[in-house]
mmCIF file of C-alpha atoms in Angstrom:
data_model
loop_
_atom_site.group_PDB
_atom_site.id
_atom_site.type_symbol
_atom_site.label_atom_id
_atom_site.label_comp_id
_atom_site.label_asym_id
_atom_site.label_seq_id
_atom_site.Cartn_x
_atom_site.Cartn_y
_atom_site.Cartn_z
ATOM 1 C CA UNK R 1034 7.261 3.795 5.537
ATOM 2 C CA UNK R 1035 8.505 0.613 3.241
ATOM 3 C CA UNK R 1036 6.428 -0.983 0.530
ATOM 4 C CA UNK R 1037 6.283 -4.706 0.734
ATOM 5 C CA UNK R 1038 5.760 -7.449 -1.630
ATOM 6 C CA UNK R 1039 4.072 -10.995 -1.943
ATOM 7 C CA UNK R 1040 6.864 -13.529 -2.694
ATOM 8 C CA UNK R 1041 3.620 -15.421 -4.323
ATOM 9 C CA UNK R 1042 1.814 -13.157 -6.537
ATOM 10 C CA UNK R 1043 3.985 -9.626 -6.587
ATOM 11 C CA UNK R 1044 1.186 -8.043 -5.236
ATOM 12 C CA UNK R 1045 2.979 -4.619 -3.272
ATOM 13 C CA UNK R 1046 1.359 -3.623 -0.342
ATOM 14 C CA UNK R 1047 2.012 0.245 -0.499
ATOM 15 C CA UNK R 1048 1.282 2.035 2.733
ATOM 16 C CA UNK R 1049 0.152 5.240 1.373
ATOM 17 C CA UNK R 1050 -2.741 3.338 -0.094
ATOM 18 C CA UNK R 1051 -3.078 0.742 2.597
ATOM 19 C CA UNK R 1052 -5.690 -2.243 1.747
ATOM 20 C CA UNK R 1053 -8.950 -0.434 1.935
ATOM 21 C CA UNK R 1054 -11.026 -3.634 0.907
ATOM 22 C CA UNK R 1055 -9.062 -5.673 3.591
ATOM 23 C CA UNK R 1056 -10.167 -3.290 6.458
ATOM 24 C CA UNK R 1057 -6.346 -1.437 6.388
ATOM 25 C CA UNK R 1058 -6.363 2.434 5.867
ATOM 26 C CA UNK R 1059 -4.280 4.587 4.112
ATOM 27 C CA UNK R 1060 -1.189 5.511 6.072
ATOM 28 C CA UNK R 1061 -0.977 2.248 7.682
ATOM 29 C CA UNK R 1062 2.657 0.903 8.360
ATOM 30 C CA UNK R 1063 3.233 -2.702 7.133
ATOM 31 C CA UNK R 1064 4.272 -3.734 10.624
ATOM 32 C CA UNK R 1065 0.863 -2.166 12.190
ATOM 33 C CA UNK R 1066 -1.283 -4.628 10.075
ATOM 34 C CA UNK R 1067 -3.007 -7.513 12.073
ATOM 35 C CA UNK R 1068 -1.576 -10.672 12.020
ATOM 36 C CA UNK R 1069 -4.345 -12.432 10.416
ATOM 37 C CA UNK R 1070 -4.516 -9.883 7.404
ATOM 38 C CA UNK R 1071 -3.852 -12.194 4.136
ATOM 39 C CA UNK R 1072 -2.599 -10.683 0.518
ATOM 40 C CA UNK R 1073 -5.850 -9.650 -1.293
ATOM 41 C CA UNK R 1074 -4.810 -11.448 -4.195
ATOM 42 C CA UNK R 1075 -3.712 -14.754 -3.080
ATOM 43 C CA UNK R 1076 -4.703 -15.046 0.240
ATOM 44 C CA UNK R 1077 -1.311 -16.042 1.799
ATOM 45 C CA UNK R 1078 -0.422 -13.993 5.143
ATOM 46 C CA UNK R 1079 2.084 -11.497 6.609
ATOM 47 C CA UNK R 1080 5.120 -14.108 6.463
ATOM 48 C CA UNK R 1081 5.124 -14.185 2.693
ATOM 49 C CA UNK R 1082 5.823 -10.852 2.261
ATOM 50 C CA UNK R 1083 9.293 -8.926 2.370
ATOM 51 C CA UNK R 1084 10.759 -5.443 2.107
ATOM 52 C CA UNK R 1085 10.569 -3.872 -1.848
ATOM 53 C CA UNK R 1086 14.318 -2.953 -2.275
ATOM 54 C CA UNK R 1087 14.469 0.428 -4.286
#
């Protein structure tokens, strides 16, 4: 599963960690996160994220 980075604040969503405080369990792919989820740092939506290129 790919990691995604917020283009505004550079917070990285790691699917192995998830976002437990935001209700996203570890092991959840970015594509499976609800559309109303927001970045836990800056509050922007999923459309502000792009895949991390390694």
